[in-house]
Amino acid sequence: MTERTLRLFKADALAARLGDRVRSVGQPRCDVRLLEITYRTRGVHDEVADASAMLLLPEGPACREPKPLLGWARGTETQRSSAQAEAVAQAGGSPLIVLYAAQGYAVAATDYLGLGRSSYPFHPYLHAASEASAVIDSLRAARGVMARRGMALSGQVMLAGYSQGGHAALAAQRTLEQRYAQEFNLVASAPMSGPYALSQTFLDNWSGRTPAGANALAPYLFSYTLVAMQHVYGDLYHHLDELLQQPWAARAERLLPGPDTIFQLLHDQALPPSNQLDRLRQKAFTQAFVEDPDQPFRRALRRNDLLDWTPRTPTLLCGAARDTVVEFRNARTAAQLFKARGAPVRLLDVDDRIPPSVDGLQVHTQAAAAACMLATRKALLDPLRYPESAKSLKGGGAS
């Protein structure tokens, strides 16, 4: 494992940058040291692999208490070289800093396999097992770094993540509870806007629309998942043009991931728009996917659904009803199924905290992320971190 410090954010500078938002976000208590770490993890066939992560360490005289460790799972990234630590260092800030680390949470934010500094040959997008192992091994790596630095941990472990990261956080929670309960004291989990019912989500939104409206990212998320599942399972196609039309078939594998972010791909119209998905997919592929439950892509998606277990950790599933990228029904369905089995799971819709003028794409990519991160910290993470205030778990607008 390697580590390098990139920046130190001072609490007073963070507060000045927040301005009036301090009233809702909270006064930063801690300085935050930003590190980039690389660590060992496992590939999709359980082989040795490497990954990188951003590590945010709270420091300073007001933050000497033992720290809870929060594993953060990032959202979809199509830019192969994108490393969170470097991006945050260059940007000069991050919601993860002001919402979590400056409040005393140590944060380990994995870049996953095949992204950032990882030398893995592809990114296994939405592959639950490798998402989980990347998150869990980043927690192990973070503990090692903190031990070498003499920083005390409270022993509390928490999970959170948004979009793809919501899927990854719930996958990591399942793995921690089922396999590593003796190693990690997992006390809270906050998956946000993730496709937990992955196979049903693709089937329902095959047209490129969710109940909230057109999903502008549908061609890219669909193609990314298709390419990734082929890399993982190897039985979806021999050549991509069996499933996708040209010239799109020739582009997808080099772009997902590749040199550009998903917003650059969208701006450059690298794939057809969401209302012209029939130009992207081969007609025979569409017919087989819709009609045959055993079609290989549908089978691969089912293997990465996350609804076949009963969580034991207090869990808050957050999202927004106007999200046109990952429909809120994912969170609602998961919450209903888990609660019916007696799981300590609640549901939070932050739609009423987002201005009506914000469109469905912005709801997913910006507004719901910010609202869910703050809401889940206040309604779940903080109360469980400070047990004397756990009675506030009954509030926060969750059901």
Coordinates of C-alpha atoms in Angstrom, one line a residue, residues 1-339:
M1 CA 0.0 0.0 0.0
T2 CA 1.2 3.6 -0.7
E3 CA 0.0 6.9 0.6
R4 CA 0.6 10.5 -0.2
T5 CA -0.7 13.7 1.3
L6 CA -2.2 16.1 -1.3
R7 CA -3.7 19.0 0.7
L8 CA -4.6 20.2 4.2
F9 CA -7.9 22.0 4.5
K10 CA -8.2 24.3 7.5
A11 CA -11.5 24.4 9.4
D12 CA -11.7 28.2 9.3
A13 CA -11.1 28.3 5.5
L14 CA -13.8 25.6 5.0
A15 CA -16.2 27.7 7.1
A16 CA -15.4 30.9 5.1
R17 CA -16.1 29.0 1.8
L18 CA -19.4 27.7 3.1
G19 CA -20.7 31.1 4.0
D20 CA -24.4 31.1 4.9
R21 CA -24.6 27.4 4.2
V22 CA -22.9 26.8 7.6
R23 CA -26.4 27.1 9.1
S24 CA -27.6 24.0 7.3
V25 CA -24.3 22.0 6.9
G26 CA -22.8 22.7 10.3
Q27 CA -19.8 24.7 11.5
P28 CA -16.6 22.8 10.4
R29 CA -14.9 21.6 13.6
C30 CA -11.9 19.8 12.1
D31 CA -9.0 20.5 9.7
V32 CA -9.0 17.8 7.0
R33 CA -6.0 16.1 5.6
L34 CA -6.5 14.8 2.1
L35 CA -4.5 11.7 1.1
E36 CA -4.5 9.4 -1.9
I37 CA -3.8 5.8 -1.1
T38 CA -3.4 2.7 -3.3
Y39 CA -4.2 -0.7 -1.8
R40 CA -4.7 -4.4 -2.6
T41 CA -8.1 -5.8 -3.3
R42 CA -9.6 -8.6 -5.3
G43 CA -10.7 -8.8 -9.0
V44 CA -13.9 -10.2 -10.4
H45 CA -12.4 -13.7 -10.4
D46 CA -10.9 -13.3 -6.9
E47 CA -7.5 -12.6 -8.3
V48 CA -5.2 -10.1 -6.6
A49 CA -5.8 -6.5 -7.9
D50 CA -5.1 -2.9 -7.0
A51 CA -7.3 0.1 -6.4
S52 CA -6.9 3.7 -5.3
A53 CA -9.0 5.7 -2.8
M54 CA -9.3 9.2 -1.3
L55 CA -8.7 9.3 2.4
L56 CA -10.0 12.3 4.4
L57 CA -8.6 12.5 7.9
P58 CA -10.0 14.9 10.5
E59 CA -7.3 16.7 12.5
G60 CA -6.9 19.7 14.9
P61 CA -7.4 20.5 18.5
A62 CA -11.2 20.3 18.4
C63 CA -11.1 16.8 16.8
R64 CA -8.9 14.7 19.1
E65 CA -11.7 12.2 19.9
P66 CA -11.6 8.7 18.3
K67 CA -13.1 8.8 14.8
P68 CA -15.9 6.8 13.2
L69 CA -14.8 5.4 9.8
L70 CA -17.1 6.1 6.9
G71 CA -16.7 4.1 3.6
W72 CA -17.9 6.2 0.8
A73 CA -18.9 4.7 -2.6
R74 CA -18.7 7.1 -5.6
G75 CA -21.2 7.6 -8.3
T76 CA -20.8 6.6 -12.0
E77 CA -17.5 7.7 -13.6
T78 CA -16.6 7.0 -17.2
Q79 CA -13.2 8.8 -17.2
R80 CA -10.7 6.0 -16.8
S81 CA -8.1 8.2 -15.1
S82 CA -10.4 9.9 -12.7
A83 CA -9.0 9.7 -9.1
Q84 CA -11.1 11.3 -6.5
A85 CA -8.2 12.5 -4.3
E86 CA -6.6 14.4 -7.2
A87 CA -9.9 15.8 -8.4
V88 CA -10.7 17.1 -4.9
A89 CA -7.2 18.5 -4.4
Q90 CA -7.5 20.5 -7.7
A91 CA -11.1 21.6 -7.0
G92 CA -10.2 22.8 -3.5
G93 CA -13.1 21.2 -1.8
S94 CA -15.8 18.5 -1.8
P95 CA -19.1 17.8 0.0
L96 CA -17.4 14.8 1.5
I97 CA -15.1 17.2 3.3
V98 CA -17.6 19.7 4.7
L99 CA -20.4 17.3 5.4
Y100 CA -18.4 14.4 6.9
A101 CA -14.6 14.9 7.5
A102 CA -14.9 18.4 8.9
Q103 CA -17.4 17.0 11.3
G104 CA -15.0 14.4 12.6
Y105 CA -15.7 11.4 10.3
A106 CA -12.7 9.7 8.7
V107 CA -13.7 9.0 5.1
A108 CA -12.4 6.3 2.8
A109 CA -13.7 6.9 -0.7
T110 CA -12.7 4.1 -3.2
D111 CA -12.2 4.7 -6.9
Y112 CA -13.2 1.0 -7.6
L113 CA -11.4 -1.4 -9.9
G114 CA -10.2 -0.1 -13.2
L115 CA -10.6 3.6 -12.4
G116 CA -8.2 6.2 -10.9
R117 CA -4.8 4.6 -10.1
S118 CA -6.0 1.0 -10.5
S119 CA -4.2 -1.0 -13.1
Y120 CA -7.1 -3.4 -13.5
P121 CA -7.9 -3.8 -17.2
F122 CA -11.6 -2.8 -17.0
H123 CA -14.1 -1.3 -14.7
P124 CA -16.7 -3.9 -13.6
Y125 CA -19.5 -1.4 -13.5
L126 CA -22.4 -2.4 -11.2
H127 CA -20.8 -5.7 -10.4
A128 CA -21.9 -6.1 -6.8
A129 CA -19.2 -8.4 -5.5
S130 CA -16.2 -6.4 -6.7
E131 CA -17.9 -3.1 -5.7
A132 CA -18.2 -4.6 -2.2
S133 CA -14.6 -5.8 -2.0
A134 CA -13.2 -2.5 -3.2
V135 CA -15.2 -0.6 -0.5
I136 CA -14.3 -3.1 2.2
D137 CA -10.6 -3.2 1.3
S138 CA -10.5 0.6 1.3
L139 CA -11.7 0.5 4.9
R140 CA -9.0 -1.9 5.8
A141 CA -6.4 0.3 4.1
A142 CA -7.7 3.3 5.9
R143 CA -7.4 1.6 9.2
G144 CA -3.8 0.8 8.4
V145 CA -2.9 4.4 7.5
M146 CA -4.6 5.7 10.6
A147 CA -2.8 3.2 12.8
R148 CA 0.6 4.2 11.4
R149 CA -0.3 7.9 12.1
G150 CA -1.4 7.2 15.7
M151 CA -5.0 8.3 15.0
A152 CA -7.6 6.6 17.1
L153 CA -10.7 5.1 15.6
S154 CA -13.9 4.8 17.6
G155 CA -14.6 1.3 16.2
Q156 CA -17.8 2.5 14.5
V157 CA -17.9 1.7 10.8
M158 CA -20.5 3.3 8.5
L159 CA -21.3 3.1 4.8
A160 CA -22.7 5.6 2.3
G161 CA -22.8 6.1 -1.4
Y162 CA -24.7 7.7 -4.2
S163 CA -26.0 6.4 -7.6
Q164 CA -23.6 3.6 -8.6
G165 CA -22.3 4.2 -5.1
G166 CA -25.7 3.5 -3.6
H167 CA -25.6 0.1 -5.2
A168 CA -22.0 -0.4 -4.1
A169 CA -22.8 0.7 -0.5
L170 CA -25.6 -1.8 -0.2
A171 CA -23.5 -4.5 -1.7
A172 CA -20.8 -3.8 0.8
Q173 CA -23.3 -3.8 3.6
R174 CA -24.5 -7.3 2.6
T175 CA -21.0 -8.6 2.4
L176 CA -19.9 -7.1 5.7
E177 CA -23.0 -8.5 7.5
Q178 CA -22.8 -11.9 6.0
R179 CA -19.0 -12.5 6.0
Y180 CA -17.1 -9.9 8.2
A181 CA -19.4 -9.0 11.1
Q182 CA -16.6 -10.0 13.6
E183 CA -14.1 -7.7 11.8
F184 CA -16.2 -4.6 11.3
N185 CA -18.6 -3.0 13.7
L186 CA -21.0 -1.7 11.1
V187 CA -23.5 0.6 12.8
A188 CA -25.1 2.5 9.9
S189 CA -25.6 2.4 6.2
A190 CA -27.0 5.2 3.9
P191 CA -27.3 4.0 0.3
M192 CA -28.6 6.9 -1.9
S193 CA -30.3 6.8 -5.3
G194 CA -28.9 3.4 -6.3
P195 CA -30.3 0.8 -8.7
Y196 CA -30.8 -2.0 -6.1
A197 CA -33.4 -3.8 -8.2
L198 CA -30.9 -3.8 -11.1
S199 CA -32.6 -6.3 -13.5
Q200 CA -36.1 -4.8 -13.1
T201 CA -34.7 -1.3 -13.5
F202 CA -33.2 -2.1 -16.9
L203 CA -36.4 -3.9 -18.0
D204 CA -38.7 -1.1 -16.9
N205 CA -36.6 1.6 -18.4
W206 CA -35.6 -0.1 -21.6
S207 CA -37.2 2.7 -23.6
G208 CA -35.0 5.3 -22.0
R209 CA -37.7 6.7 -19.8
T210 CA -38.4 6.5 -16.1
P211 CA -41.7 7.4 -14.5
A212 CA -40.3 10.8 -13.8
G213 CA -39.4 11.5 -17.4
A214 CA -36.7 10.9 -20.1
N215 CA -33.3 9.7 -18.8
A216 CA -30.7 11.6 -20.8
L217 CA -28.0 9.2 -19.5
A218 CA -29.7 6.0 -20.5
P219 CA -27.6 5.2 -23.6
Y220 CA -24.4 5.6 -21.7
L221 CA -25.4 3.8 -18.5
F222 CA -26.9 0.9 -20.5
S223 CA -23.8 0.6 -22.8
Y224 CA -21.5 0.9 -19.8
T225 CA -23.3 -1.9 -18.0
L226 CA -23.4 -4.1 -21.1
V227 CA -19.7 -3.9 -21.7
A228 CA -18.8 -4.4 -18.0
M229 CA -21.0 -7.5 -17.7
Q230 CA -19.4 -9.0 -20.8
H231 CA -16.0 -8.5 -19.2
V232 CA -17.2 -10.1 -16.0
Y233 CA -19.1 -13.1 -17.3
G234 CA -17.9 -13.4 -20.9
D235 CA -21.2 -14.8 -22.4
L236 CA -23.1 -11.8 -23.5
Y237 CA -21.5 -11.5 -27.0
H238 CA -18.6 -12.4 -29.2
H239 CA -18.5 -9.0 -30.9
L240 CA -20.4 -6.0 -29.6
D241 CA -22.0 -5.3 -32.9
E242 CA -24.1 -8.4 -32.3
L243 CA -26.0 -6.3 -29.8
L244 CA -25.3 -2.7 -30.7
Q245 CA -25.5 -1.1 -34.1
Q246 CA -22.5 0.6 -35.8
P247 CA -20.9 3.1 -35.4
W248 CA -21.9 2.9 -31.7
A249 CA -20.6 -0.7 -31.2
A250 CA -17.1 0.4 -32.3
R251 CA -17.1 3.3 -29.7
A252 CA -18.6 1.8 -26.6
E253 CA -15.8 -0.4 -25.4
R254 CA -13.1 2.3 -25.7
L255 CA -15.3 5.0 -24.2
L256 CA -16.7 3.1 -21.2
P257 CA -14.5 3.8 -19.4
G258 CA -12.2 6.0 -21.5
P259 CA -10.8 9.5 -21.7
D260 CA -14.0 11.5 -21.1
T261 CA -16.5 12.0 -18.3
I262 CA -20.1 11.0 -18.9
F263 CA -21.1 14.7 -19.2
Q264 CA -18.5 15.2 -21.9
L265 CA -19.8 12.1 -23.7
L266 CA -23.3 13.5 -23.4
H267 CA -22.3 16.9 -24.7
D268 CA -20.4 15.4 -27.7
Q269 CA -23.3 13.1 -28.5
A270 CA -21.0 10.1 -28.5
L271 CA -24.1 7.8 -28.5
P272 CA -27.7 8.4 -29.8
P273 CA -30.0 10.4 -27.5
S274 CA -32.3 8.5 -25.1
N275 CA -35.4 8.9 -27.3
Q276 CA -33.5 7.1 -30.1
L277 CA -32.3 3.9 -28.4
D278 CA -33.5 1.8 -31.3
R279 CA -30.6 3.4 -33.3
L280 CA -28.2 2.1 -30.7
R281 CA -29.5 -1.5 -30.0
Q282 CA -29.9 -4.3 -32.5
K283 CA -33.6 -5.1 -33.0
A284 CA -33.0 -8.8 -32.3
F285 CA -31.2 -8.0 -29.0
T286 CA -34.1 -5.8 -27.9
Q287 CA -36.7 -8.5 -28.7
A288 CA -34.7 -11.2 -26.8
F289 CA -34.0 -9.0 -23.8
V290 CA -37.7 -8.0 -23.4
E291 CA -39.2 -11.5 -24.0
D292 CA -36.6 -13.9 -22.6
P293 CA -35.9 -13.9 -18.8
D294 CA -32.9 -16.1 -19.5
Q295 CA -31.3 -13.8 -22.1
P296 CA -27.6 -13.4 -21.0
F297 CA -27.7 -9.7 -20.2
R298 CA -30.8 -10.1 -18.1
R299 CA -29.2 -13.1 -16.4
A300 CA -26.1 -11.0 -15.6
L301 CA -28.2 -8.2 -14.2
R302 CA -30.1 -10.5 -11.9
R303 CA -26.8 -11.8 -10.5
N304 CA -26.2 -8.2 -9.3
D305 CA -29.6 -7.5 -7.7
L306 CA -29.4 -6.6 -4.0
L307 CA -32.8 -7.6 -2.6
D308 CA -32.2 -11.2 -1.7
W309 CA -31.2 -10.7 2.0
T310 CA -32.3 -9.1 5.2
P311 CA -30.2 -6.2 6.5
R312 CA -29.3 -6.1 10.2
T313 CA -27.7 -2.7 10.3
P314 CA -29.8 0.5 10.7
T315 CA -30.2 1.6 7.1
L316 CA -31.7 4.7 5.5
L317 CA -32.4 4.5 1.8
C318 CA -32.6 8.0 0.4
G319 CA -33.6 9.4 -3.1
A320 CA -35.9 11.8 -4.9
A321 CA -39.1 11.1 -6.7
R322 CA -38.3 13.4 -9.6
D323 CA -35.0 11.6 -10.4
T324 CA -35.1 10.6 -14.1
V325 CA -31.8 8.6 -14.0
V326 CA -32.4 6.1 -11.2
E327 CA -36.1 5.9 -10.4
F328 CA -37.1 6.3 -6.8
R329 CA -39.0 3.0 -7.0
N330 CA -35.6 1.2 -6.4
A331 CA -35.4 2.7 -2.9
R332 CA -39.1 2.2 -2.2
T333 CA -39.1 -1.4 -3.4
A334 CA -36.0 -2.2 -1.3
A335 CA -37.4 -0.6 1.8
Q336 CA -40.7 -2.4 1.5
L337 CA -39.1 -5.8 1.0
F338 CA -36.5 -5.3 3.8
K339 CA -39.0 -3.9 6.3

